[in-house]
């Protein structure tokens, strides 16, 4: 029998001494199952190179609960340990068995899937256990060993009569952690952290129906048998080569990841790189709504098939955190932290790689089947537009596939849009003016006016489009965007000759004087324009610059620029070729006021500006008019 004190290096403070090395106590199971997986994969590697002269077989890891005895057992059939190795890898916490193993076999073990960091990971057991036992038998022809520790630096190490190869960890669960003796809790943790571990994990048994005998009669009752309940998929889709997978395989894996998600993803991107870092994974583009927050925390980060976190910001580019799927990289530690992510060079490389890979995939989808890409545009645009704003490298590539749809259902890339509009939508300064609607229903009348003038109108209705427009204008000389209900439309050079006003210059001056005497000049600037006689008599537009400043103020930028609450300022454009303009000009003073107020209120309604007392007065006035 051996007794002694565990050798703890000062540099390696572990949970035995400092309980909060890990922020979440539940990961003890992840660590111990990871160690069992390590031991199994190490044995697989050693047998494959002929160093271990034993039969590898079909090993599994078993997790058992003994609620009455308040114990949890984690049992593997891996390479086990000798008493000497227990001394080295368990008592001398400064060593890491997996790291030493990888160093020794660094050339041949590169792809053996060793998870690593055995020493500290093992001591996470003491976060939930008041005493821990290790019963282990090495694949080498040496006696088994039994190690016991009660959570202090004191341990005992004795021989054991175990004859089967492998290791059994026994946790004597502490009184403050009895929740971990519930089957539902352990099952939940195994599913969360170990769902895709590369070694089968058994947790209890399940009933499986036996096949019905051919000679069984109608009164045959189905017979059931207990079989091992394997809770994980050791060979998930992302560990395979893309050439070995079909569309249905990707769809099946998506359902495995998200069993409660009934809507199929739009497409997937398979990540597979081994230089200058290791990374595999599959990302899925789901259908997204306009709420950027809804879909976050759906990408799962793994390290050699061990779940790490679903908070992948910093590893995955910010604009892609709304996607779903899996990323697996051995270059990211299990105990990942925010400060680590910010400091680690590999993480930034991984993020840049994912950005490039996603952009390349989108470009190929666009080139291979543009019609299909256009049909999916509304479901993916929010992610791509956000990417253009937040990731310069993505923005550089986005011109090849980002689309700008019109209200009529046509789609242009930015280069195509410039070419299509260069002869028809320029202002007097030679700027190309791109008209767009942000709400097709609310701005319907303005869209009609623009289309009557022969202009194209885009439909840009995502919540971040105003920010994207500013970026596009900054990066494209002589390109201006103007919302269709803004005043910029009046500054375009018309395709055809402008309409000739039915009113003389003197009559136009009289009409403007009448209007300015009735319309509030603190809010509205009266403008006369000769338009088609069928166009609306009164139209309200807003100066484009003022509208943008107001949007910035409302979105939180007001304080930054010292704008505060900006005043309401609009243009009232009056069509001098409308019958109403002539009627107002010829009417008595009292009638003029009634007509102007009624027409102004109708124009306000089209812009959603008529509210409160003004709306009540308008309704009363309207009923009086139709009596």
Short mmCIF file of C-alpha atoms in Angstrom, two decimals, residues 158-414:
data_model
loop_
_atom_site.label_atom_id
_atom_site.label_comp_id
_atom_site.label_asym_id
_atom_site.label_seq_id
_atom_site.Cartn_x
_atom_site.Cartn_y
_atom_site.Cartn_z
CA UNK A 158 -3.35 0.08 -3.40
CA UNK A 159 -3.47 -2.95 -5.66
CA UNK A 160 -6.86 -4.16 -6.95
CA UNK A 161 -8.21 -7.42 -8.33
CA UNK A 162 -9.74 -5.84 -11.47
CA UNK A 163 -8.98 -8.10 -14.44
CA UNK A 164 -10.56 -6.27 -17.38
CA UNK A 165 -8.63 -3.54 -19.16
CA UNK A 166 -9.78 0.05 -18.60
CA UNK A 167 -10.63 2.55 -15.90
CA UNK A 168 -13.59 3.10 -13.59
CA UNK A 169 -14.04 6.47 -11.88
CA UNK A 170 -16.36 6.41 -8.87
CA UNK A 171 -17.70 9.69 -7.55
CA UNK A 172 -19.14 9.78 -4.04
CA UNK A 173 -21.51 12.67 -4.60
CA UNK A 174 -21.46 15.47 -2.00
CA UNK A 175 -24.62 16.56 -0.22
CA UNK A 176 -24.73 19.88 -2.07
CA UNK A 177 -24.65 18.13 -5.47
CA UNK A 178 -27.32 15.42 -5.10
CA UNK A 179 -29.10 16.73 -8.20
CA UNK A 180 -26.45 14.88 -10.22
CA UNK A 181 -27.85 11.56 -9.01
CA UNK A 182 -31.02 12.09 -11.04
CA UNK A 183 -31.10 10.09 -14.28
CA UNK A 184 -32.79 12.95 -16.09
CA UNK A 185 -30.00 15.36 -15.10
CA UNK A 186 -27.16 13.05 -16.15
CA UNK A 187 -28.98 12.17 -19.38
CA UNK A 188 -29.40 15.88 -20.12
CA UNK A 189 -25.69 16.57 -19.52
CA UNK A 190 -24.55 13.64 -21.65
CA UNK A 191 -26.77 14.82 -24.48
CA UNK A 192 -25.54 18.40 -24.14
CA UNK A 193 -21.79 17.77 -23.91
CA UNK A 194 -21.18 14.29 -25.28
CA UNK A 195 -23.80 13.85 -28.00
CA UNK A 196 -21.16 13.47 -30.70
CA UNK A 197 -18.23 11.96 -28.79
CA UNK A 198 -16.17 9.63 -31.00
CA UNK A 199 -16.64 6.59 -28.70
CA UNK A 200 -20.10 5.05 -28.01
CA UNK A 201 -21.48 6.08 -24.62
CA UNK A 202 -23.90 3.78 -22.80
CA UNK A 203 -26.32 5.21 -20.26
CA UNK A 204 -28.75 2.58 -19.00
CA UNK A 205 -30.83 0.35 -21.24
CA UNK A 206 -33.86 0.75 -23.44
CA UNK A 207 -36.58 -1.57 -24.66
CA UNK A 208 -36.31 -2.77 -28.24
CA UNK A 209 -39.02 -4.74 -29.99
CA UNK A 210 -38.09 -8.20 -31.26
CA UNK A 211 -39.06 -9.04 -34.87
CA UNK A 212 -42.41 -10.78 -35.20
CA UNK A 213 -41.90 -14.50 -36.02
CA UNK A 214 -43.15 -15.52 -39.46
CA UNK A 215 -45.44 -18.18 -37.98
CA UNK A 216 -46.91 -15.89 -35.32
CA UNK A 217 -50.71 -15.66 -35.22
CA UNK A 218 -52.96 -12.63 -34.96
CA UNK A 219 -52.91 -12.84 -31.18
CA UNK A 220 -49.11 -12.40 -31.10
CA UNK A 221 -47.95 -9.88 -28.54
CA UNK A 222 -44.80 -7.94 -29.32
CA UNK A 223 -41.87 -9.00 -27.20
CA UNK A 224 -39.24 -6.57 -26.02
CA UNK A 225 -35.65 -6.99 -24.93
CA UNK A 226 -33.32 -4.68 -23.01
CA UNK A 227 -30.48 -3.30 -25.14
CA UNK A 228 -27.70 -0.83 -24.40
CA UNK A 229 -28.90 2.74 -24.58
CA UNK A 230 -26.22 4.49 -26.65
CA UNK A 231 -26.84 8.20 -26.25
CA UNK A 232 -24.33 9.59 -28.77
CA UNK A 233 -23.53 9.55 -32.48
CA UNK A 234 -19.78 8.79 -32.72
CA UNK A 235 -19.60 9.65 -36.43
CA UNK A 236 -21.50 12.92 -37.00
CA UNK A 237 -21.71 14.42 -40.47
CA UNK A 238 -19.07 17.10 -39.94
CA UNK A 239 -16.38 14.45 -39.31
CA UNK A 240 -16.89 13.06 -42.82
CA UNK A 241 -15.67 14.34 -46.16
CA UNK A 242 -18.14 16.52 -48.13
CA UNK A 243 -17.76 14.12 -51.08
CA UNK A 244 -19.15 11.31 -48.91
CA UNK A 245 -22.34 13.20 -48.01
CA UNK A 246 -25.54 13.79 -49.97
CA UNK A 247 -28.18 16.47 -49.51
CA UNK A 248 -30.30 14.08 -47.45
CA UNK A 249 -27.34 13.44 -45.11
CA UNK A 250 -27.01 17.16 -44.39
CA UNK A 251 -30.78 17.42 -43.87
CA UNK A 252 -30.76 14.44 -41.48
CA UNK A 253 -27.90 15.93 -39.46
CA UNK A 254 -29.77 19.25 -39.20
CA UNK A 255 -32.75 17.39 -37.71
CA UNK A 256 -30.37 15.61 -35.32
CA UNK A 257 -28.99 18.95 -34.15
CA UNK A 258 -32.38 20.64 -33.91
CA UNK A 259 -35.10 17.99 -33.40
CA UNK A 260 -37.70 20.65 -32.53
CA UNK A 261 -37.01 22.71 -35.66
CA UNK A 262 -39.51 21.72 -38.32
CA UNK A 263 -38.50 24.11 -41.10
CA UNK A 264 -35.74 22.88 -43.41
CA UNK A 265 -32.65 25.09 -43.82
CA UNK A 266 -32.11 26.92 -47.10
CA UNK A 267 -28.60 25.54 -47.72
CA UNK A 268 -25.47 24.50 -45.87
CA UNK A 269 -21.74 25.23 -45.93
CA UNK A 270 -19.31 22.43 -45.08
CA UNK A 271 -16.10 23.71 -43.46
CA UNK A 272 -12.98 21.57 -43.73
CA UNK A 273 -9.47 22.94 -43.28
CA UNK A 274 -6.27 21.51 -41.80
CA UNK A 275 -3.81 24.36 -42.41
CA UNK A 276 -2.80 26.74 -40.89
CA UNK A 277 -5.22 25.45 -38.22
CA UNK A 278 -7.62 22.56 -37.87
CA UNK A 279 -11.31 23.25 -38.36
CA UNK A 280 -14.30 21.21 -39.47
CA UNK A 281 -17.98 21.94 -39.27
CA UNK A 282 -21.27 22.50 -41.06
CA UNK A 283 -23.15 25.79 -41.04
CA UNK A 284 -26.81 26.00 -42.06
CA UNK A 285 -28.67 29.06 -43.34
CA UNK A 286 -32.17 28.93 -41.80
CA UNK A 287 -35.01 31.18 -42.82
CA UNK A 288 -34.63 34.37 -40.81
CA UNK A 289 -37.04 37.10 -39.89
CA UNK A 290 -36.11 40.72 -39.33
CA UNK A 291 -35.34 40.21 -35.63
CA UNK A 292 -31.57 39.90 -35.43
CA UNK A 293 -31.63 38.68 -31.82
CA UNK A 294 -33.98 35.73 -32.25
CA UNK A 295 -31.58 33.25 -33.82
CA UNK A 296 -28.46 33.74 -31.71
CA UNK A 297 -26.68 30.91 -29.84
CA UNK A 298 -27.67 28.24 -32.36
CA UNK A 299 -24.14 27.36 -33.52
CA UNK A 300 -22.44 24.78 -31.33
CA UNK A 301 -18.69 24.86 -30.76
CA UNK A 302 -16.93 21.51 -30.26
CA UNK A 303 -13.36 20.50 -29.54
CA UNK A 304 -12.70 17.04 -31.00
CA UNK A 305 -16.43 16.25 -30.80
CA UNK A 306 -16.73 17.49 -27.19
CA UNK A 307 -19.27 20.28 -26.75
CA UNK A 308 -17.70 23.53 -25.49
CA UNK A 309 -20.29 26.29 -25.85
CA UNK A 310 -23.06 27.70 -28.01
CA UNK A 311 -21.82 31.25 -27.45
CA UNK A 312 -19.50 31.44 -30.42
CA UNK A 313 -19.06 35.20 -30.74
CA UNK A 314 -15.41 35.90 -31.40
CA UNK A 315 -14.87 32.58 -33.17
CA UNK A 316 -17.65 32.89 -35.71
CA UNK A 317 -17.90 36.32 -37.40
CA UNK A 318 -20.57 38.36 -35.65
CA UNK A 319 -22.86 38.51 -38.66
CA UNK A 320 -23.02 34.69 -38.82
CA UNK A 321 -24.03 34.04 -35.21
CA UNK A 322 -27.65 33.96 -36.42
CA UNK A 323 -26.88 30.81 -38.40
CA UNK A 324 -27.07 27.24 -37.10
CA UNK A 325 -24.74 24.29 -37.13
CA UNK A 326 -21.48 23.01 -35.68
CA UNK A 327 -17.85 24.13 -35.62
CA UNK A 328 -15.17 21.77 -34.32
CA UNK A 329 -11.58 22.83 -33.76
CA UNK A 330 -8.88 21.24 -31.58
CA UNK A 331 -7.13 24.63 -31.63
CA UNK A 332 -9.69 26.06 -29.21
CA UNK A 333 -9.43 24.84 -25.59
CA UNK A 334 -12.34 23.27 -23.73
CA UNK A 335 -12.22 26.00 -21.10
CA UNK A 336 -12.68 28.81 -23.59
CA UNK A 337 -13.04 32.32 -22.16
CA UNK A 338 -13.80 35.74 -23.55
CA UNK A 339 -10.31 37.05 -22.75
CA UNK A 340 -8.76 34.02 -24.43
CA UNK A 341 -10.78 34.60 -27.59
CA UNK A 342 -9.76 38.23 -27.75
CA UNK A 343 -6.07 37.40 -27.37
CA UNK A 344 -5.66 34.23 -29.41
CA UNK A 345 -4.33 34.58 -32.95
CA UNK A 346 -5.84 31.28 -34.12
CA UNK A 347 -9.34 32.47 -33.24
CA UNK A 348 -9.03 35.49 -35.56
CA UNK A 349 -7.71 33.26 -38.34
CA UNK A 350 -10.65 30.90 -37.87
CA UNK A 351 -13.10 33.80 -38.00
CA UNK A 352 -11.50 35.13 -41.20
CA UNK A 353 -11.54 31.68 -42.77
CA UNK A 354 -15.23 31.19 -42.02
CA UNK A 355 -15.98 34.62 -43.51
CA UNK A 356 -14.12 33.75 -46.71
CA UNK A 357 -15.66 30.29 -46.94
CA UNK A 358 -19.19 31.62 -46.53
CA UNK A 359 -18.61 34.32 -49.16
CA UNK A 360 -17.21 31.76 -51.61
CA UNK A 361 -20.18 29.45 -51.06
CA UNK A 362 -22.67 32.28 -51.61
CA UNK A 363 -20.91 33.27 -54.82
CA UNK A 364 -21.03 29.70 -56.14
CA UNK A 365 -24.73 29.36 -55.26
CA UNK A 366 -25.40 32.63 -57.08
CA UNK A 367 -23.45 31.56 -60.15
CA UNK A 368 -24.82 28.02 -60.31
CA UNK A 369 -28.51 28.87 -59.96
CA UNK A 370 -29.25 32.58 -59.83
CA UNK A 371 -33.01 32.06 -60.01
CA UNK A 372 -32.98 29.86 -56.92
CA UNK A 373 -30.68 32.33 -55.13
CA UNK A 374 -33.11 35.18 -55.91
CA UNK A 375 -36.01 33.17 -54.48
CA UNK A 376 -34.10 32.73 -51.22
CA UNK A 377 -32.92 36.32 -51.06
CA UNK A 378 -35.53 37.62 -48.61
CA UNK A 379 -34.67 34.81 -46.19
CA UNK A 380 -30.93 35.48 -46.14
CA UNK A 381 -30.58 39.20 -46.87
CA UNK A 382 -30.48 40.33 -43.23
CA UNK A 383 -27.39 38.19 -42.58
CA UNK A 384 -25.60 39.33 -45.73
CA UNK A 385 -26.39 43.01 -45.24
CA UNK A 386 -25.19 42.79 -41.65
CA UNK A 387 -22.04 41.08 -42.90
CA UNK A 388 -21.36 43.91 -45.33
CA UNK A 389 -21.57 46.39 -42.47
CA UNK A 390 -19.54 44.46 -39.90
CA UNK A 391 -16.90 42.49 -41.84
CA UNK A 392 -14.65 44.35 -44.32
CA UNK A 393 -13.44 41.09 -45.88
CA UNK A 394 -17.01 40.00 -46.52
CA UNK A 395 -17.91 43.41 -47.91
CA UNK A 396 -15.08 43.10 -50.45
CA UNK A 397 -16.59 39.91 -51.85
CA UNK A 398 -20.26 40.81 -51.46
CA UNK A 399 -20.53 42.69 -54.75
CA UNK A 400 -20.51 39.35 -56.58
CA UNK A 401 -23.74 38.06 -55.03
CA UNK A 402 -25.57 40.65 -52.89
CA UNK A 403 -28.83 41.60 -54.60
CA UNK A 404 -30.94 44.72 -54.80
CA UNK A 405 -34.56 43.83 -55.65
CA UNK A 406 -37.06 46.19 -57.23
CA UNK A 407 -40.70 46.59 -56.21
CA UNK A 408 -41.53 44.70 -59.42
CA UNK A 409 -39.54 41.62 -58.44
CA UNK A 410 -36.41 42.21 -60.55
CA UNK A 411 -33.00 41.62 -58.97
CA UNK A 412 -29.77 43.50 -59.64
CA UNK A 413 -26.24 43.28 -58.32
CA UNK A 414 -24.82 46.74 -57.60
#
